[in-house]
Coordinates of N, CA and C in Angstrom, one line a residue:
M149 N 62.2 5.5 -15.2 CA 60.9 5.6 -13.9 C 60.4 4.3 -14.0
I150 N 60.1 4.0 -15.3 CA 59.1 3.0 -15.2 C 58.9 1.3 -14.6
K151 N 61.3 1.1 -14.9 CA 60.6 0.1 -14.7 C 61.2 -0.1 -13.6
K152 N 62.0 1.0 -12.1 CA 61.4 1.7 -10.5 C 60.0 1.2 -9.9
T153 N 59.5 1.7 -11.4 CA 57.9 1.3 -11.0 C 57.4 0.6 -10.9
F154 N 58.3 -0.5 -12.3 CA 57.6 -1.9 -12.1 C 58.3 -2.6 -11.0
F155 N 59.7 -2.3 -10.9 CA 60.0 -3.2 -9.7 C 58.9 -3.2 -7.8
Y156 N 58.9 -1.7 -8.3 CA 58.5 -1.5 -6.5 C 56.6 -2.1 -6.5
F157 N 56.4 -2.0 -8.0 CA 54.7 -3.4 -8.1 C 55.7 -4.2 -7.8
S158 N 56.4 -4.9 -8.7 CA 56.6 -6.5 -8.4 C 56.5 -7.0 -6.5
V159 N 57.7 -6.0 -6.5 CA 57.3 -6.5 -4.4 C 56.2 -6.5 -4.0
I160 N 56.0 -5.2 -4.4 CA 54.4 -5.6 -3.2 C 53.2 -6.6 -3.5
T161 N 53.5 -6.4 -5.3 CA 52.6 -7.8 -5.9 C 52.7 -9.0 -4.7
L162 N 54.5 -9.3 -4.5 CA 55.7 -10.6 -4.7 C 54.9 -10.8 -2.7
L163 N 55.1 -9.0 -2.2 CA 54.8 -9.1 -0.6 C 53.0 -9.8 -0.1
T164 N 52.4 -9.4 -0.8 CA 50.9 -9.5 -0.6 C 51.4 -11.5 -1.1
S165 N 51.2 -11.7 -2.0 CA 51.0 -12.6 -2.3 C 50.9 -13.0 -1.4
C166 N 52.9 -13.4 -1.0 CA 52.9 -14.1 1.1 C 52.0 -14.2 1.4
G167 N 51.8 -12.3 1.8 CA 50.7 -12.4 2.8 C 49.3 -13.3 2.4
S168 N 49.0 -13.0 1.7 CA 47.9 -13.8 1.3 C 48.4 -15.5 1.9
S169 N 49.4 -15.9 1.1 CA 49.0 -17.7 1.4 C 49.2 -17.8 2.8
Q170 N 50.1 -17.4 3.2 CA 50.6 -17.0 4.4 C 49.1 -17.3 5.6
K171 N 48.3 -16.3 4.8 CA 46.9 -16.3 5.2 C 46.2 -17.4 5.5
E172 N 45.9 -17.5 3.7 CA 45.4 -19.0 3.8 C 46.1 -20.0 4.5
R173 N 46.4 -20.7 4.8 CA 47.7 -21.6 5.9 C 47.5 -21.7 7.2
E174 N 47.3 -20.2 7.8 CA 47.0 -20.2 8.8 C 45.7 -20.3 9.5
V175 N 44.5 -20.0 7.7 CA 43.2 -20.5 8.0 C 42.8 -22.1 8.2
E176 N 43.6 -22.1 7.0 CA 43.7 -24.4 6.6 C 44.3 -24.4 8.0
E177 N 45.2 -24.1 9.0 CA 46.0 -24.5 10.1 C 45.1 -24.1 10.9
K178 N 44.0 -23.7 11.7 CA 43.4 -23.3 11.9 C 42.1 -24.7 11.5
E179 N 41.2 -24.3 10.7 CA 40.5 -25.4 10.5 C 40.1 -26.6 10.7
N180 N 42.2 -27.1 10.2 CA 42.5 -28.6 10.7 C 42.5 -28.5 12.2
T181 N 43.0 -27.5 13.1 CA 42.9 -27.8 14.4 C 41.6 -27.6 15.7
E182 N 40.1 -27.0 14.4 CA 39.0 -27.6 15.4 C 38.0 -28.1 15.3
I183 N 38.7 -29.2 13.9 CA 38.9 -31.2 14.8 C 39.1 -31.1 15.3
Q184 N 38.6 -31.2 15.7 CA 39.2 -32.3 17.6 C 38.4 -33.8 17.3
R185 N 39.1 -34.8 17.8 CA 38.6 -35.5 17.8 C 38.5 -36.4 19.3
E186 N 37.4 -37.0 20.0 CA 37.4 -37.3 21.0 C 38.1 -38.5 21.6
Y187 N 38.4 -39.2 20.2 CA 39.2 -40.3 20.7 C 40.9 -40.9 20.2
I188 N 41.3 -42.1 19.7 CA 43.0 -42.1 18.6 C 42.3 -43.2 18.2
V189 N 42.0 -43.7 17.5 CA 42.1 -44.8 15.8 C 43.2 -46.0 16.6
K190 N 43.8 -46.7 17.1 CA 44.4 -47.8 17.8 C 44.7 -48.9 17.0
D191 N 42.7 -49.3 16.2 CA 43.3 -50.1 15.2 C 42.1 -50.3 13.9
A192 N 42.1 -50.0 12.9 CA 41.6 -50.4 11.9 C 41.3 -51.4 10.3
S193 N 40.1 -52.2 10.1 CA 40.1 -52.8 9.1 C 42.0 -52.3 7.8
S194 N 41.5 -50.7 7.6 CA 42.2 -50.1 6.5 C 43.6 -49.2 6.4
N195 N 44.0 -48.9 6.6 CA 45.2 -47.7 6.9 C 44.3 -46.3 6.1
F196 N 43.6 -46.6 5.7 CA 43.0 -45.0 5.4 C 41.1 -45.2 5.7
R197 N 40.5 -43.6 6.6 CA 39.2 -44.0 6.0 C 37.9 -44.2 4.8
P198 N 37.2 -45.1 4.7 CA 36.9 -44.3 3.0 C 36.0 -43.5 3.2
G199 N 36.0 -42.8 1.5 CA 35.3 -42.2 1.4 C 33.9 -42.4 1.8
W200 N 33.7 -43.3 1.6 CA 32.4 -44.1 1.1 C 31.7 -44.2 2.3
I201 N 32.1 -44.1 3.4 CA 31.1 -43.6 4.6 C 31.2 -42.2 5.2
E202 N 31.4 -40.8 4.9 CA 31.4 -40.3 4.5 C 29.4 -39.4 3.2
D203 N 30.3 -40.1 2.5 CA 29.0 -40.2 1.3 C 30.0 -40.6 0.5
P204 N 29.2 -42.0 -0.1 CA 29.0 -43.3 -0.8 C 28.3 -42.6 -2.7
E205 N 27.5 -41.8 -2.8 CA 27.1 -41.2 -4.5 C 28.6 -40.5 -4.8
V206 N 28.6 -40.1 -4.2 CA 30.6 -39.2 -4.5 C 31.7 -40.0 -5.3
W207 N 32.0 -41.5 -4.3 CA 33.0 -42.1 -4.0 C 32.5 -43.5 -5.4
A208 N 31.1 -43.6 -5.3 CA 30.7 -44.8 -6.5 C 31.1 -43.7 -7.9
R209 N 31.1 -42.0 -7.3 CA 30.9 -42.0 -8.9 C 32.7 -41.4 -9.7
D210 N 33.8 -41.4 -8.4 CA 35.1 -40.8 -8.7 C 35.3 -42.5 -8.9
K211 N 34.4 -43.7 -8.5 CA 35.8 -45.1 -8.7 C 35.0 -45.2 -10.5
G212 N 34.1 -44.9 -10.3 CA 34.1 -45.3 -12.4 C 32.3 -46.0 -12.0
K213 N 31.5 -46.3 -10.8 CA 31.3 -46.8 -10.5 C 29.4 -46.6 -11.4
D214 N 28.8 -47.5 -11.9 CA 27.9 -46.9 -12.8 C 26.5 -46.9 -12.2
I215 N 25.5 -45.4 -11.3 CA 25.5 -45.7 -10.7 C 24.3 -44.5 -11.7
K216 N 23.8 -44.7 -12.5 CA 22.6 -44.7 -13.2 C 21.7 -46.4 -13.2
M217 N 22.9 -47.5 -12.7 CA 22.1 -48.6 -12.7 C 21.7 -49.3 -11.0
D218 N 22.9 -48.6 -10.7 CA 22.5 -48.8 -8.7 C 23.6 -47.4 -8.5
R219 N 22.5 -47.2 -6.9 CA 22.6 -46.3 -6.1 C 22.5 -47.1 -5.1
Y220 N 24.1 -46.3 -4.0 CA 24.7 -46.4 -2.9 C 24.4 -45.4 -1.8
F221 N 24.6 -46.9 -0.6 CA 24.1 -45.9 0.9 C 24.9 -46.5 1.4
S222 N 25.7 -45.8 3.0 CA 26.5 -46.4 3.9 C 25.6 -46.3 5.0
Y223 N 26.4 -47.0 6.2 CA 25.8 -47.3 7.3 C 27.2 -47.2 8.0
E224 N 26.9 -46.3 9.3 CA 28.1 -46.8 10.2 C 27.2 -47.1 11.9
T225 N 28.1 -48.0 12.4 CA 27.2 -48.0 14.0 C 27.6 -46.9 14.3
E226 N 27.7 -46.5 16.2 CA 28.5 -46.0 17.3 C 28.8 -47.0 17.9
P227 N 30.3 -46.9 18.7 CA 30.9 -46.6 19.4 C 29.9 -48.7 20.1
K228 N 31.2 -49.9 20.4 CA 30.0 -50.7 20.3 C 31.3 -51.9 21.2
V229 N 30.8 -52.6 21.9 CA 31.9 -53.5 22.7 C 32.7 -54.5 22.2
S230 N 32.0 -54.8 21.5 CA 33.4 -55.6 20.7 C 32.7 -55.0 19.0
R231 N 34.1 -55.7 18.2 CA 34.3 -55.4 17.1 C 33.0 -56.0 15.7
N232 N 32.9 -57.6 16.8 CA 31.3 -58.4 15.6 C 30.2 -57.9 15.8
I233 N 30.0 -57.8 17.4 CA 28.5 -56.4 17.1 C 28.7 -55.5 16.5
A234 N 29.3 -55.2 16.4 CA 29.3 -53.3 15.8 C 29.0 -54.0 14.1
C235 N 29.8 -54.5 13.7 CA 29.3 -55.1 12.5 C 28.2 -55.8 12.1
N236 N 27.8 -56.6 13.2 CA 27.1 -57.5 13.2 C 25.4 -56.7 13.1
I237 N 25.7 -55.8 13.5 CA 24.5 -53.8 13.8 C 24.7 -53.8 12.7
A238 N 25.7 -53.0 12.3 CA 26.3 -52.8 10.5 C 25.4 -53.8 9.4
K239 N 24.9 -54.9 9.3 CA 25.1 -55.9 8.3 C 22.9 -55.6 9.0
A240 N 23.1 -56.2 10.4 CA 21.5 -56.2 10.4 C 20.7 -54.3 10.1
N241 N 21.3 -53.4 10.5 CA 20.7 -52.1 9.6 C 20.4 -51.2 8.1
V242 N 21.2 -52.8 7.4 CA 21.2 -52.4 6.0 C 19.2 -51.8 5.7
K243 N 18.7 -52.8 5.6 CA 16.9 -52.0 5.0 C 16.5 -51.0 6.2
A244 N 17.1 -50.5 7.8 CA 16.9 -50.0 8.4 C 17.2 -48.5 7.5
D245 N 18.6 -48.4 7.2 CA 19.1 -47.4 6.6 C 18.6 -47.0 5.2
I246 N 18.1 -47.5 4.2 CA 17.5 -47.3 3.3 C 16.4 -46.9 4.0
A247 N 15.6 -47.6 4.7 CA 13.6 -47.5 4.6 C 13.8 -45.9 5.4
G248 N 14.3 -45.8 6.5 CA 14.5 -44.6 7.0 C 14.9 -43.2 6.3
E249 N 16.5 -43.5 4.8 CA 16.1 -42.3 3.8 C 15.0 -42.2 3.1
I250 N 14.5 -43.1 2.9 CA 13.3 -42.5 2.1 C 12.5 -41.9 2.8
A251 N 12.3 -42.9 4.0 CA 11.1 -41.9 4.9 C 11.0 -40.2 5.4
T252 N 12.5 -40.2 5.2 CA 12.9 -38.9 5.8 C 12.5 -37.7 4.3
F253 N 13.3 -38.7 3.7 CA 13.0 -37.7 2.2 C 11.0 -37.0 1.9
I254 N 10.4 -38.1 2.1 CA 9.2 -38.6 2.1 C 8.5 -37.0 3.1
D255 N 8.8 -38.0 3.6 CA 8.7 -36.2 4.8 C 8.6 -34.9 4.7
K256 N 10.0 -34.9 4.4 CA 10.9 -33.5 3.8 C 9.1 -32.3 2.4
Q257 N 9.3 -33.8 1.2 CA 8.5 -33.7 0.7 C 7.5 -32.8 1.0
L258 N 6.0 -33.5 2.0 CA 4.9 -33.4 2.5 C 5.6 -32.0 2.6
A259 N 6.2 -31.8 3.9 CA 6.7 -30.2 4.7 C 6.8 -29.4 3.2
T260 N 7.4 -29.8 2.7 CA 7.7 -28.4 1.1 C 6.8 -28.5 1.0
S261 N 5.1 -29.5 0.5 CA 3.9 -28.8 -0.1 C 3.9 -28.6 1.1
T262 N 3.5 -27.8 2.4 CA 3.1 -27.1 2.9 C 3.9 -25.8 3.2
Q263 N 4.3 -25.7 3.7 CA 5.5 -24.5 3.3 C 4.6 -23.6 3.1
G264 N 4.7 -22.5 3.3 CA 4.1 -21.2 3.0 C 2.9 -20.8 3.1
N265 N 1.9 -21.8 3.1 CA 0.7 -22.3 3.3 C -0.1 -22.6 3.9
A266 N 0.4 -21.9 5.6 CA -0.2 -23.1 6.8 C -1.7 -23.1 6.5
S267 N -3.0 -22.7 5.8 CA -4.3 -23.3 6.0 C -4.0 -24.1 5.6
V268 N -3.4 -25.4 4.9 CA -3.0 -26.3 4.5 C -3.7 -27.1 5.8
D269 N -2.3 -26.9 6.9 CA -2.3 -27.5 7.9 C -3.5 -27.3 9.3
E270 N -4.1 -25.8 9.1 CA -5.5 -25.2 9.8 C -6.5 -25.6 9.1
N271 N -6.8 -26.4 8.2 CA -7.7 -26.5 8.1 C -8.2 -27.4 7.3
N272 N -6.9 -28.7 7.9 CA -7.3 -30.2 7.0 C -6.6 -30.4 8.6
P273 N -6.5 -31.0 9.3 CA -6.8 -31.5 11.1 C -6.2 -32.9 10.3
N274 N -6.1 -33.8 9.5 CA -6.2 -34.8 9.6 C -4.0 -34.5 8.4
M275 N -4.1 -33.4 8.2 CA -2.7 -33.6 7.5 C -1.8 -34.2 8.9
Q276 N -1.9 -33.2 9.4 CA -0.8 -33.6 10.9 C -0.9 -35.4 11.5
P277 N -1.7 -35.5 11.7 CA -0.9 -36.5 12.4 C -0.5 -38.2 10.9
L278 N -1.1 -37.7 9.1 CA -0.7 -38.5 8.4 C 1.3 -37.8 9.2
R279 N 1.6 -36.3 9.3 CA 2.5 -35.9 9.2 C 3.6 -37.1 10.2
E280 N 2.6 -37.2 11.5 CA 3.5 -37.8 12.2 C 3.7 -38.9 12.3
Y281 N 2.6 -40.0 11.6 CA 2.7 -41.1 11.0 C 3.5 -41.6 10.4
V282 N 4.3 -40.5 9.4 CA 5.8 -40.4 8.4 C 6.3 -40.8 9.3
E283 N 6.7 -39.3 10.1 CA 7.8 -39.1 11.1 C 8.4 -40.5 12.2
N284 N 7.2 -41.0 12.1 CA 7.6 -42.1 13.4 C 7.5 -44.0 13.0
T285 N 6.5 -43.9 11.6 CA 5.7 -45.3 11.8 C 6.6 -45.5 10.0
L286 N 6.4 -44.6 9.1 CA 6.7 -45.5 8.2 C 8.1 -45.5 7.7
A287 N 9.1 -46.1 8.0 CA 10.6 -46.2 7.6 C 10.7 -47.9 8.7
E288 N 9.4 -48.0 9.5 CA 9.7 -49.3 9.7 C 8.9 -50.5 8.2
K289 N 8.0 -49.6 7.6 CA 7.2 -50.1 6.8 C 7.7 -50.1 5.8
V290 N 8.6 -49.1 4.9 CA 9.5 -49.4 4.4 C 9.9 -50.3 3.6
Q291 N 10.5 -50.8 5.1 CA 11.4 -52.5 5.0 C 11.4 -52.9 4.2
A292 N 9.9 -53.4 4.4 CA 9.2 -54.9 3.7 C 9.4 -54.4 2.3
L293 N 9.7 -53.0 1.5 CA 10.2 -53.0 1.0 C 11.3 -52.4 -0.7
I294 N 12.1 -53.1 0.6 CA 13.5 -52.9 0.1 C 14.2 -54.4 0.2
H295 N 14.4 -54.4 -1.7 CA 15.2 -55.9 -2.0 C 16.1 -55.4 -2.8
G296 N 16.8 -55.8 -2.9 CA 18.4 -56.6 -3.5 C 18.8 -55.9 -2.9
A297 N 19.0 -55.1 -1.7 CA 20.5 -54.6 -1.6 C 20.9 -55.0 -0.9
A298 N 22.8 -55.2 -1.2 CA 23.8 -56.2 -1.3 C 25.1 -55.0 0.0
I299 N 24.8 -55.3 0.7 CA 26.6 -55.1 1.3 C 28.1 -55.7 0.1
V300 N 29.0 -54.2 -0.4 CA 30.1 -54.4 -0.7 C 31.0 -54.1 -0.4
K301 N 31.3 -53.2 0.7 CA 32.5 -53.0 1.8 C 31.9 -52.9 3.0
T302 N 33.0 -53.6 4.0 CA 33.2 -53.1 5.5 C 34.1 -52.7 5.6
Y303 N 34.1 -51.7 6.9 CA 35.4 -50.8 7.3 C 34.8 -51.2 9.0
W304 N 35.8 -51.3 10.1 CA 35.5 -51.3 10.9 C 36.4 -50.3 11.9
E305 N 36.8 -50.1 12.5 CA 37.6 -49.2 13.7 C 37.4 -49.1 15.6
K306 N 38.8 -50.1 15.9 CA 39.5 -49.8 17.3 C 39.5 -49.1 17.6
R307 N 38.2 -48.0 18.4 CA 39.0 -46.5 18.6 C 39.4 -46.9 20.6
D308 N 40.2 -45.6 20.5 CA 40.1 -45.1 22.3 C 39.9 -44.4 22.6
Y309 N 38.9 -44.1 22.6 CA 38.1 -43.0 23.6 C 38.5 -42.4 24.8
K310 N 38.9 -41.2 25.2 CA 39.5 -40.0 26.3 C 39.1 -39.2 27.1
A311 N 38.6 -39.0 27.5 CA 38.0 -38.0 28.3 C 38.6 -36.0 28.1
E312 N 39.9 -37.2 28.5 CA 40.9 -35.4 28.2 C 40.8 -34.9 27.0
L313 N 40.4 -35.7 25.4 CA 39.5 -35.2 24.5 C 38.5 -34.8 23.9
G314 N 37.8 -34.9 25.2 CA 35.9 -34.5 25.4 C 35.7 -35.9 25.1
A315 N 35.4 -36.3 25.5 CA 35.0 -38.1 25.5 C 34.8 -37.8 27.3
K316 N 32.8 -38.3 28.1 CA 32.1 -38.2 28.4 C 32.9 -39.0 29.3
R317 N 34.0 -40.4 29.0 CA 34.9 -41.4 29.9 C 35.7 -41.2 29.3
D318 N 36.8 -42.3 29.8 CA 37.5 -43.2 28.8 C 37.1 -44.4 28.7
F319 N 37.4 -44.7 28.2 CA 36.5 -46.2 27.4 C 37.3 -47.1 25.7
K320 N 36.9 -48.8 25.6 CA 37.7 -48.1 24.5 C 36.7 -49.1 24.0
A321 N 36.8 -48.9 23.1 CA 34.8 -49.3 21.6 C 34.8 -49.8 20.2
F322 N 35.1 -50.0 19.7 CA 34.6 -49.8 18.3 C 33.5 -49.8 17.0
T323 N 33.8 -49.7 16.0 CA 32.8 -49.0 15.5 C 32.7 -49.8 14.1
C324 N 31.7 -50.0 13.4 CA 32.3 -50.6 12.2 C 30.6 -50.5 11.1
A325 N 31.2 -49.4 9.9 CA 30.8 -49.4 8.6 C 30.7 -50.6 7.4
V326 N 29.8 -50.0 6.5 CA 29.1 -50.9 5.4 C 28.5 -50.0 4.1
L327 N 29.3 -50.6 3.3 CA 29.4 -49.9 1.9 C 27.9 -50.5 1.2
I328 N 26.8 -50.1 0.7 CA 25.6 -51.2 0.5 C 25.3 -50.5 -1.3
R329 N 25.0 -51.5 -2.2 CA 24.3 -51.6 -3.7 C 22.9 -51.8 -3.6
M330 N 22.4 -50.9 -3.8 CA 21.1 -51.0 -4.8 C 20.0 -51.0 -6.5
N331 N 19.9 -51.7 -6.8 CA 19.7 -51.4 -7.7 C 19.0 -50.3 -8.2
S332 N 18.5 -49.1 -8.9 CA 18.3 -47.7 -8.9 C 16.2 -48.3 -9.9
K333 N 16.3 -49.4 -10.7 CA 14.5 -49.5 -10.8 C 14.6 -50.3 -9.3
A334 N 14.7 -51.0 -7.9 CA 14.6 -51.5 -7.3 C 13.9 -49.8 -6.1
L335 N 15.5 -49.6 -6.3 CA 15.3 -48.5 -5.5 C 13.9 -47.4 -5.6
A336 N 13.7 -47.4 -6.7 CA 12.9 -46.1 -7.6 C 11.4 -46.1 -7.6
K337 N 11.6 -48.1 -7.1 CA 9.7 -48.6 -6.9 C 9.6 -48.6 -5.5
A338 N 10.8 -48.8 -4.7 CA 9.9 -49.0 -3.1 C 10.1 -47.5 -2.6
V339 N 10.1 -46.4 -2.9 CA 10.4 -44.9 -2.7 C 9.1 -44.8 -3.9
D340 N 7.7 -45.1 -5.0 CA 7.4 -44.7 -5.2 C 6.0 -45.7 -4.3
E341 N 5.7 -47.0 -4.3 CA 6.0 -47.3 -3.2 C 5.2 -47.3 -1.8
A342 N 6.5 -46.6 -1.3 CA 6.0 -45.2 0.3 C 5.4 -44.6 -0.5
A343 N 5.7 -43.6 -1.7 CA 4.7 -42.7 -1.5 C 2.9 -43.3 -1.3
N344 N 2.8 -44.1 -2.2 CA 1.5 -44.5 -2.6 C 1.3 -45.1 -1.2
Y345 N 1.3 -45.3 -0.6 CA 1.6 -45.9 0.9 C 0.6 -45.1 1.7
V346 N 1.0 -43.7 1.8 CA 1.3 -42.7 2.4 C 0.6 -42.3 2.4
A347 N 0.5 -41.8 0.8 CA -1.4 -41.5 -0.2 C -2.6 -42.3 0.4
G348 N -2.6 -43.5 0.3 CA -3.5 -44.4 1.3 C -3.9 -44.1 2.2
K349 N -2.7 -43.8 3.5 CA -3.6 -42.9 4.3 C -4.2 -42.3 4.7
A350 N -4.8 -41.4 4.4 CA -4.9 -40.8 4.0 C -6.5 -41.2 3.5
D351 N -7.7 -40.3 5.0 CA -9.2 -40.7 5.0 C -10.1 -40.0 4.5
D352 N -9.1 -38.8 3.6 CA -10.3 -38.2 3.3 C -10.1 -37.3 1.8
P353 N -10.6 -37.0 0.6 CA -9.8 -37.2 -0.1 C -8.9 -35.5 -0.6
E354 N -9.5 -34.9 0.0 CA -8.7 -33.2 0.7 C -7.7 -33.4 0.5
T355 N -7.1 -34.8 1.8 CA -5.4 -34.6 2.4 C -4.9 -35.1 1.0
K356 N -5.8 -36.5 0.5 CA -5.3 -37.4 -0.8 C -4.6 -36.7 -1.5
A357 N -5.1 -35.8 -2.2 CA -5.3 -35.6 -2.9 C -4.1 -33.8 -3.2
T358 N -3.4 -33.9 -2.1 CA -3.1 -32.8 -1.6 C -0.9 -33.6 -0.9
V359 N -1.7 -35.2 -1.0 CA 0.0 -35.8 -0.6 C 0.2 -36.3 -2.1
R360 N -0.7 -37.0 -2.9 CA -0.4 -37.3 -4.4 C 0.2 -35.9 -5.0
K361 N 0.1 -34.4 -4.7 CA 0.7 -34.0 -5.5 C 2.2 -33.4 -4.7
A362 N 2.2 -34.2 -3.6 CA 3.4 -33.3 -2.6 C 4.3 -34.2 -2.9
L363 N 3.9 -35.7 -3.3 CA 4.9 -37.2 -3.2 C 4.9 -37.3 -5.4
Q364 N 4.7 -36.5 -6.0 CA 4.1 -36.8 -7.3 C 6.0 -37.0 -8.1
D365 N 6.2 -37.8 -8.8 CA 7.6 -38.0 -9.1 C 8.7 -38.1 -7.6
A366 N 7.6 -39.4 -6.8 CA 8.8 -39.2 -5.8 C 9.8 -39.9 -6.1
S367 N 10.0 -41.0 -6.6 CA 11.4 -41.7 -6.9 C 12.5 -41.1 -7.6
K368 N 12.1 -39.5 -8.7 CA 12.3 -39.2 -9.8 C 12.9 -38.2 -8.9
N369 N 12.5 -37.9 -7.5 CA 12.6 -36.4 -6.7 C 13.7 -36.6 -5.8
F370 N 14.0 -38.7 -5.5 CA 14.5 -38.9 -4.5 C 16.3 -39.1 -5.1
E371 N 16.1 -39.5 -5.9 CA 17.4 -40.0 -7.0 C 18.0 -38.5 -7.3
M372 N 17.9 -37.3 -7.3 CA 18.0 -35.5 -7.8 C 18.1 -35.7 -6.1
A373 N 17.3 -35.9 -5.5 CA 17.8 -35.7 -3.9 C 19.7 -35.6 -4.1
K374 N 19.6 -37.6 -3.5 CA 20.4 -38.0 -3.5 C 22.1 -37.3 -4.4
K375 N 21.6 -36.4 -5.1 CA 22.9 -36.7 -6.2 C 23.0 -34.9 -6.2
G376 N 22.5 -34.6 -4.2 CA 22.3 -33.1 -4.2 C 22.4 -32.2 -5.4
E377 N 21.0 -32.5 -6.4 CA 20.5 -32.0 -8.2 C 19.6 -30.8 -6.8
I378 N 19.0 -31.3 -5.8 CA 17.3 -30.6 -5.1 C 17.4 -30.5 -3.8

């Protein structure tokens, strides 16, 4: 009786396992079919799309790079009419992209400091214009603080966009991506200088104190944010 029970249990377990595996495969296949590109890659600078485009920090860690000494960023252009134009734009936007990340981080820090405390904005009319300045102008100012950013890798694609795949029309275009390395100390200095610059734009002591509190340890928090630790 025990053997028979064990046999039934084994069969049920096997069927459940097979059913579970099949279900997992179906879900995986469904997820894969939902990732639908509106273009076909006709040519590229390498056989595989580099992982650093999507997550340069993870790529650097997996490749054994010293991520304490250097930080990594990536930037990819929108479709352009030629490869040279796409790659020239990518290279020209290196500082702008890093500055944009810093400005976005600072804006989020300011938003977090006032979240759940509406009185900070309501009772201090100077806070909202300062937030608008950070959102609209800070990135351009921060570019001057970016020093030593170097392009270490470049990747381009020639794409054939198809209306039948979801594109607005049929057309051919190029995109270009760059991997950027910047010394951690230089980056930390740029973040802290940007934070001090924002605090300096505050016109009154109350706003200045609020901003300095929100942006204290800015470079440390920026590094943690890039690692996904906050």
